[in-house]
């Protein structure tokens, strides 16, 4: 029966981080080393403050790409409605910490595609760059002033490195003030809207709460983000004529993420006629892959089916000895 038990565990882990339906809330009231939070890159840039109950973050562009992150266990695209809210206080911020890169650089929080953001040749500062540039990103960025004005810049990068952002400058980030940021994407209008409160009061160029809306162009390719990350990006790869660097320290709290429903749910399994079969509620935009392993390290695909929008079943047609199974969902490519 070990195969049956592990099948259930692996499938259920795919939706285990979501609470209250499709909402993830993190208040940092305890050490965030549980619930699938993790650090990547220079882990010393992230630490939990036991006294304040907040996550302390250092953005140091001299370091390699580093993330404090959690998998969404679903994929957000331009076809989904989703939102992100967080509270952030910046204690210190300095640009030009690398004398060879005297201009501005960003602090960033938002959604990334994990496989892209962890590539060895991924550099956020390259911008539109087919080889090294960002792909499938939806994030809030802030750039301190280096001659062009302080800029709040909600940004989306497509899966093929097309980039669009909302340019809000000059709009300074004042140290030690509490900023509450909320970003909401409306799939119907293809619009990312961002509101800002500073110490509970509306904050923007016109004195209202909303920054300039970002309308995602219809001719852009889709984005496919699967991870939430507080991102300390490396400043490598920039054009030397405009290169910037940053060192900033801040505290983040009260993260709330509202997501589309997971790619699969209502999971059931059965063993019948010597074969394992899994049933689940599928979504039409996904392809579902049943994979098998004897050691949880090496996986082989044994079957796949397109989502139907209803209950889907996939089985191991060969059957045989007990094994470990998992179902992997990928977006159907247009």
Tab-separated table of C-alpha atoms in Angstrom:
chain	number	residue	atom	x	y	z
A	1	UNK	CA	0.000	0.000	0.000
A	2	UNK	CA	3.003	2.360	0.111
A	3	UNK	CA	2.402	3.435	-3.462
A	4	UNK	CA	-1.163	4.441	-2.613
A	5	UNK	CA	-0.101	6.501	0.396
A	6	UNK	CA	2.625	8.357	-1.478
A	7	UNK	CA	0.333	9.065	-4.397
A	8	UNK	CA	-2.012	10.857	-2.047
A	9	UNK	CA	0.757	12.815	-0.355
A	10	UNK	CA	2.383	14.027	-3.544
A	11	UNK	CA	-0.865	15.129	-5.114
A	12	UNK	CA	-2.192	16.896	-2.069
A	13	UNK	CA	1.060	18.794	-1.596
A	14	UNK	CA	0.351	20.546	-4.879
A	15	UNK	CA	-2.399	22.610	-3.269
A	16	UNK	CA	-1.318	22.523	0.362
A	17	UNK	CA	-0.136	26.143	0.770
A	18	UNK	CA	-3.426	27.742	-0.185
A	19	UNK	CA	-5.711	28.799	2.616
A	20	UNK	CA	-9.213	30.259	2.530
A	21	UNK	CA	-9.763	28.870	-0.980
A	22	UNK	CA	-7.286	30.520	-3.312
A	23	UNK	CA	-5.762	33.035	-0.901
A	24	UNK	CA	-2.349	32.938	0.730
A	25	UNK	CA	-1.863	35.096	3.828
A	26	UNK	CA	1.475	35.501	5.629
A	27	UNK	CA	1.646	37.707	8.756
A	28	UNK	CA	5.128	36.534	9.858
A	29	UNK	CA	3.915	35.851	13.382
A	30	UNK	CA	6.272	32.884	13.503
A	31	UNK	CA	9.480	31.882	11.786
A	32	UNK	CA	8.637	31.577	8.070
A	33	UNK	CA	10.711	28.452	7.590
A	34	UNK	CA	7.541	26.414	7.262
A	35	UNK	CA	4.648	26.386	4.804
A	36	UNK	CA	7.032	26.057	1.857
A	37	UNK	CA	8.766	29.430	2.238
A	38	UNK	CA	12.400	29.240	1.199
A	39	UNK	CA	15.509	31.296	0.462
A	40	UNK	CA	17.521	31.144	-2.739
A	41	UNK	CA	20.874	32.731	-3.516
A	42	UNK	CA	22.400	34.705	-0.643
A	43	UNK	CA	20.212	33.576	2.251
A	44	UNK	CA	21.772	36.141	4.616
A	45	UNK	CA	19.692	38.842	2.876
A	46	UNK	CA	16.505	37.556	4.556
A	47	UNK	CA	15.762	37.072	8.241
A	48	UNK	CA	12.813	36.960	10.618
A	49	UNK	CA	12.723	39.603	13.353
A	50	UNK	CA	11.368	37.893	16.453
A	51	UNK	CA	10.609	41.208	18.181
A	52	UNK	CA	8.691	42.940	15.396
A	53	UNK	CA	7.233	39.801	13.816
A	54	UNK	CA	8.337	40.986	10.383
A	55	UNK	CA	10.621	39.740	7.669
A	56	UNK	CA	13.813	41.798	7.447
A	57	UNK	CA	15.086	42.128	3.873
A	58	UNK	CA	18.297	43.470	2.369
A	59	UNK	CA	18.381	44.333	-1.310
A	60	UNK	CA	22.050	44.220	-2.319
A	61	UNK	CA	22.572	44.237	-6.073
A	62	UNK	CA	26.247	43.326	-5.644
A	63	UNK	CA	25.094	39.854	-4.603
A	64	UNK	CA	23.800	37.145	-6.956
A	65	UNK	CA	20.070	36.936	-7.707
A	66	UNK	CA	18.458	36.102	-4.369
A	67	UNK	CA	14.834	35.405	-3.478
A	68	UNK	CA	12.702	34.829	-0.416
A	69	UNK	CA	9.983	32.855	-2.130
A	70	UNK	CA	7.013	30.550	-1.984
A	71	UNK	CA	5.559	28.478	-4.844
A	72	UNK	CA	2.031	29.400	-5.873
A	73	UNK	CA	1.219	25.809	-6.844
A	74	UNK	CA	-0.666	27.266	-9.765
A	75	UNK	CA	0.250	29.470	-12.722
A	76	UNK	CA	-0.982	33.026	-13.178
A	77	UNK	CA	-1.435	34.288	-16.731
A	78	UNK	CA	-3.161	37.136	-18.539
A	79	UNK	CA	-6.307	34.986	-18.491
A	80	UNK	CA	-6.557	35.132	-14.679
A	81	UNK	CA	-7.663	37.674	-12.111
A	82	UNK	CA	-5.158	37.876	-9.244
A	83	UNK	CA	-3.897	40.332	-6.652
A	84	UNK	CA	-1.056	40.991	-4.233
A	85	UNK	CA	-0.937	43.138	-1.106
A	86	UNK	CA	1.927	43.778	1.301
A	87	UNK	CA	3.210	46.292	3.860
A	88	UNK	CA	6.772	47.557	3.523
A	89	UNK	CA	8.946	49.975	5.488
A	90	UNK	CA	12.362	50.916	4.088
A	91	UNK	CA	14.934	51.829	6.738
A	92	UNK	CA	17.855	52.747	4.490
A	93	UNK	CA	18.491	53.014	0.761
A	94	UNK	CA	21.648	53.902	-1.164
A	95	UNK	CA	22.378	53.757	-4.868
A	96	UNK	CA	25.770	53.625	-6.518
A	97	UNK	CA	27.203	51.285	-3.867
A	98	UNK	CA	29.306	49.813	-6.666
A	99	UNK	CA	31.394	52.775	-7.910
A	100	UNK	CA	31.439	51.262	-11.388
A	101	UNK	CA	27.608	51.304	-11.376
A	102	UNK	CA	26.665	54.753	-10.019
A	103	UNK	CA	23.074	54.964	-11.262
A	104	UNK	CA	19.802	53.714	-9.824
A	105	UNK	CA	18.691	50.113	-9.448
A	106	UNK	CA	15.482	48.583	-8.168
A	107	UNK	CA	13.982	46.903	-5.164
A	108	UNK	CA	11.325	44.395	-6.243
A	109	UNK	CA	8.490	42.261	-4.868
A	110	UNK	CA	6.073	40.187	-6.920
A	111	UNK	CA	5.579	37.140	-9.096
A	112	UNK	CA	8.266	35.348	-11.083
A	113	UNK	CA	8.590	32.234	-13.190
A	114	UNK	CA	10.947	30.118	-11.116
A	115	UNK	CA	12.653	28.290	-13.965
A	116	UNK	CA	13.481	31.585	-15.676
A	117	UNK	CA	14.453	33.614	-12.605
A	118	UNK	CA	16.933	30.971	-11.456
A	119	UNK	CA	18.747	30.639	-14.785
A	120	UNK	CA	22.476	31.275	-14.467
A	121	UNK	CA	22.293	33.864	-17.257
A	122	UNK	CA	19.216	35.737	-15.978
A	123	UNK	CA	19.862	39.410	-15.219
A	124	UNK	CA	16.923	41.680	-14.423
A	125	UNK	CA	18.880	44.816	-15.264
A	126	UNK	CA	19.385	43.847	-18.913
A	127	UNK	CA	15.761	44.760	-19.679
A	128	UNK	CA	14.691	43.743	-23.169
A	129	UNK	CA	17.346	41.179	-23.943
A	130	UNK	CA	16.488	37.921	-25.697
A	131	UNK	CA	19.292	35.986	-23.999
A	132	UNK	CA	19.470	37.354	-20.450
A	133	UNK	CA	16.362	39.454	-19.892
A	134	UNK	CA	13.387	38.828	-17.576
A	135	UNK	CA	10.468	36.656	-18.629
A	136	UNK	CA	7.068	36.033	-17.031
A	137	UNK	CA	7.346	38.613	-14.242
A	138	UNK	CA	4.590	40.647	-12.573
A	139	UNK	CA	6.177	42.800	-9.911
A	140	UNK	CA	6.244	46.018	-7.967
A	141	UNK	CA	9.535	47.872	-8.421
A	142	UNK	CA	10.888	51.068	-6.948
A	143	UNK	CA	13.866	52.996	-8.345
A	144	UNK	CA	15.506	55.736	-6.216
A	145	UNK	CA	16.485	58.939	-7.972
A	146	UNK	CA	19.727	59.155	-9.934
A	147	UNK	CA	18.804	62.137	-12.070
A	148	UNK	CA	15.470	61.125	-13.610
A	149	UNK	CA	13.265	61.150	-10.518
A	150	UNK	CA	12.213	58.564	-7.948
A	151	UNK	CA	9.966	56.032	-9.674
A	152	UNK	CA	7.221	53.644	-8.585
A	153	UNK	CA	7.113	51.135	-11.445
A	154	UNK	CA	4.678	48.190	-11.452
A	155	UNK	CA	6.010	45.986	-14.247
A	156	UNK	CA	4.999	43.003	-16.389
A	157	UNK	CA	7.417	41.022	-18.553
A	158	UNK	CA	5.992	38.544	-21.052
A	159	UNK	CA	7.194	34.989	-21.596
A	160	UNK	CA	9.254	36.219	-24.562
A	161	UNK	CA	10.834	39.232	-22.792
A	162	UNK	CA	8.501	42.038	-23.855
A	163	UNK	CA	8.250	44.563	-21.005
A	164	UNK	CA	5.665	47.167	-20.039
A	165	UNK	CA	5.573	49.268	-16.858
A	166	UNK	CA	3.637	52.041	-15.154
A	167	UNK	CA	5.921	55.080	-14.870
A	168	UNK	CA	5.167	57.118	-11.746
A	169	UNK	CA	7.820	59.780	-11.156
A	170	UNK	CA	8.926	61.817	-9.392
A	171	UNK	CA	7.419	59.967	-6.435
A	172	UNK	CA	9.823	59.449	-3.518
A	173	UNK	CA	9.873	56.591	-1.045
A	174	UNK	CA	10.279	58.165	2.393
A	175	UNK	CA	12.357	56.203	4.889
A	176	UNK	CA	10.734	54.708	8.013
A	177	UNK	CA	7.220	55.360	6.720
A	178	UNK	CA	4.789	52.457	6.346
A	179	UNK	CA	3.784	51.848	2.735
A	180	UNK	CA	0.904	49.525	1.910
A	181	UNK	CA	0.952	48.359	-1.708
A	182	UNK	CA	-1.871	46.546	-3.484
A	183	UNK	CA	-1.653	45.291	-7.071
A	184	UNK	CA	-4.669	43.763	-8.848
A	185	UNK	CA	-4.793	42.334	-12.364
A	186	UNK	CA	-8.138	42.344	-14.202
A	187	UNK	CA	-8.104	39.776	-17.008
A	188	UNK	CA	-11.188	41.299	-18.609
A	189	UNK	CA	-9.529	44.667	-19.238
A	190	UNK	CA	-5.937	43.355	-19.188
A	191	UNK	CA	-5.139	46.019	-16.617
A	192	UNK	CA	-2.808	45.948	-13.623
A	193	UNK	CA	-3.917	48.527	-11.061
A	194	UNK	CA	-1.727	49.531	-8.132
A	195	UNK	CA	-2.785	51.519	-5.074
A	196	UNK	CA	-0.472	52.958	-2.435
A	197	UNK	CA	-1.069	54.120	1.127
A	198	UNK	CA	1.658	55.917	3.091
A	199	UNK	CA	1.029	55.787	6.828
A	200	UNK	CA	-2.617	55.081	5.996
A	201	UNK	CA	-3.052	58.034	3.635
A	202	UNK	CA	-3.402	57.934	-0.182
A	203	UNK	CA	-0.084	58.368	-1.968
A	204	UNK	CA	0.450	58.958	-5.673
A	205	UNK	CA	1.340	61.674	-8.162
A	206	UNK	CA	-2.145	63.182	-8.033
A	207	UNK	CA	-2.767	62.675	-4.331
A	208	UNK	CA	-5.146	59.752	-4.861
A	209	UNK	CA	-4.392	56.129	-3.984
A	210	UNK	CA	-3.921	54.805	-7.497
A	211	UNK	CA	-0.757	54.820	-9.542
A	212	UNK	CA	-1.056	55.020	-13.319
A	213	UNK	CA	-2.808	51.858	-14.557
A	214	UNK	CA	-0.725	49.420	-16.577
A	215	UNK	CA	-2.603	48.079	-19.598
A	216	UNK	CA	-1.044	44.866	-20.851
A	217	UNK	CA	-0.816	45.130	-24.666
A	218	UNK	CA	-2.939	42.685	-26.633
A	219	UNK	CA	-0.098	41.879	-29.041
A	220	UNK	CA	2.263	40.870	-26.221
A	221	UNK	CA	2.822	37.193	-25.521
A	222	UNK	CA	1.339	35.748	-22.337
A	223	UNK	CA	3.145	35.642	-19.004
A	224	UNK	CA	3.279	32.508	-16.855
A	225	UNK	CA	4.359	33.131	-13.262
A	226	UNK	CA	4.394	30.386	-10.652
A	227	UNK	CA	6.231	31.823	-7.617
A	228	UNK	CA	5.911	34.790	-5.274
A	229	UNK	CA	9.287	36.321	-4.462
A	230	UNK	CA	10.879	39.179	-2.607
A	231	UNK	CA	13.672	39.713	-5.114
A	232	UNK	CA	17.142	41.091	-4.559
A	233	UNK	CA	18.334	41.160	-8.137
A	234	UNK	CA	21.963	41.103	-9.218
A	235	UNK	CA	23.119	44.241	-11.040
A	236	UNK	CA	25.215	42.172	-13.473
A	237	UNK	CA	24.638	42.299	-17.210
A	238	UNK	CA	23.758	46.008	-17.484
A	239	UNK	CA	24.911	48.377	-20.181
A	240	UNK	CA	27.985	50.015	-18.552
A	241	UNK	CA	26.843	53.459	-19.733
A	242	UNK	CA	23.708	53.324	-17.557
A	243	UNK	CA	24.572	50.703	-14.935
A	244	UNK	CA	23.263	51.144	-11.411
A	245	UNK	CA	23.514	49.432	-8.042
A	246	UNK	CA	21.600	49.531	-4.763
A	247	UNK	CA	21.825	48.626	-1.094
A	248	UNK	CA	18.557	48.916	0.825
A	249	UNK	CA	17.157	47.477	4.026
A	250	UNK	CA	13.521	47.131	4.971
A	251	UNK	CA	10.801	45.206	6.789
A	252	UNK	CA	7.931	43.457	5.060
A	253	UNK	CA	4.712	42.219	6.635
A	254	UNK	CA	1.051	41.384	6.001
A	255	UNK	CA	1.379	39.658	2.637
A	256	UNK	CA	-1.893	38.627	1.005
A	257	UNK	CA	-2.057	36.900	-2.364
A	258	UNK	CA	-5.310	36.082	-4.147
A	259	UNK	CA	-4.878	33.502	-6.858
A	260	UNK	CA	-6.869	31.623	-9.480
A	261	UNK	CA	-7.966	28.170	-8.501
A	262	UNK	CA	-5.233	25.508	-8.550
A	263	UNK	CA	-4.628	23.573	-11.749
A	264	UNK	CA	-6.106	20.433	-10.173
A	265	UNK	CA	-8.273	19.785	-7.133
A	266	UNK	CA	-10.783	17.328	-5.656
A	267	UNK	CA	-8.168	14.580	-5.996
A	268	UNK	CA	-9.055	10.910	-5.581
A	269	UNK	CA	-7.082	7.729	-6.251
A	270	UNK	CA	-7.928	4.077	-6.639
A	271	UNK	CA	-6.200	0.752	-7.258
A	272	UNK	CA	-8.244	-1.435	-9.587
A	273	UNK	CA	-7.373	-4.465	-11.700
A	274	UNK	CA	-3.720	-4.114	-10.763
A	275	UNK	CA	-3.453	-0.492	-11.937
A	276	UNK	CA	-3.266	2.881	-10.191
A	277	UNK	CA	-5.661	5.573	-11.363
A	278	UNK	CA	-6.051	9.188	-10.231
A	279	UNK	CA	-9.158	11.352	-10.641
A	280	UNK	CA	-9.266	15.139	-10.283
A	281	UNK	CA	-11.108	18.244	-11.446
A	282	UNK	CA	-9.133	19.598	-14.397
A	283	UNK	CA	-8.900	22.944	-16.224
A	284	UNK	CA	-9.079	23.233	-19.994
A	285	UNK	CA	-5.926	25.343	-20.350
A	286	UNK	CA	-3.666	22.676	-18.822
A	287	UNK	CA	-2.061	19.414	-19.890
A	288	UNK	CA	-1.762	16.848	-17.083
A	289	UNK	CA	1.200	14.487	-16.888
A	290	UNK	CA	1.197	11.355	-14.714
A	291	UNK	CA	4.771	10.572	-13.682
A	292	UNK	CA	6.241	7.581	-11.884
A	293	UNK	CA	9.343	7.060	-9.755
A	294	UNK	CA	10.916	4.262	-7.785
A	295	UNK	CA	13.077	6.538	-5.617
A	296	UNK	CA	11.495	10.050	-5.610
A	297	UNK	CA	14.574	11.330	-7.473
A	298	UNK	CA	14.118	10.207	-11.054
A	299	UNK	CA	10.711	10.593	-12.686
A	300	UNK	CA	9.357	9.264	-15.968
A	301	UNK	CA	6.142	10.271	-17.682
A	302	UNK	CA	3.789	7.361	-18.228
A	303	UNK	CA	0.664	9.140	-19.438
A	304	UNK	CA	-0.726	12.590	-20.272
A	305	UNK	CA	-4.114	14.093	-21.025
A	306	UNK	CA	-5.484	17.522	-21.904
A	307	UNK	CA	-7.696	19.142	-19.306
A	308	UNK	CA	-11.420	18.970	-19.953
A	309	UNK	CA	-12.874	21.406	-17.435
A	310	UNK	CA	-14.428	18.453	-15.639
A	311	UNK	CA	-13.309	15.277	-13.856
A	312	UNK	CA	-10.279	13.748	-15.578
A	313	UNK	CA	-8.743	10.338	-14.913
A	314	UNK	CA	-5.213	9.189	-15.707
A	315	UNK	CA	-3.870	5.716	-15.002
A	316	UNK	CA	-0.642	3.786	-15.030
A	317	UNK	CA	-1.583	1.374	-17.805
A	318	UNK	CA	1.341	-0.937	-17.092
A	319	UNK	CA	0.635	-1.378	-13.396
A	320	UNK	CA	3.085	-3.654	-11.625
A	321	UNK	CA	5.071	-3.081	-8.463
A	322	UNK	CA	4.325	-0.335	-5.959
A	323	UNK	CA	5.773	3.015	-6.950
A	324	UNK	CA	5.611	6.720	-6.264
A	325	UNK	CA	3.410	8.851	-8.491
A	326	UNK	CA	2.831	12.545	-9.106
A	327	UNK	CA	0.683	14.635	-11.438
A	328	UNK	CA	2.330	17.636	-13.080
A	329	UNK	CA	0.236	20.343	-14.787
A	330	UNK	CA	1.622	22.499	-17.622
A	331	UNK	CA	-0.102	25.204	-19.611
A	332	UNK	CA	-1.111	24.284	-23.128
A	333	UNK	CA	0.891	26.292	-25.600
A	334	UNK	CA	-1.130	28.249	-28.194
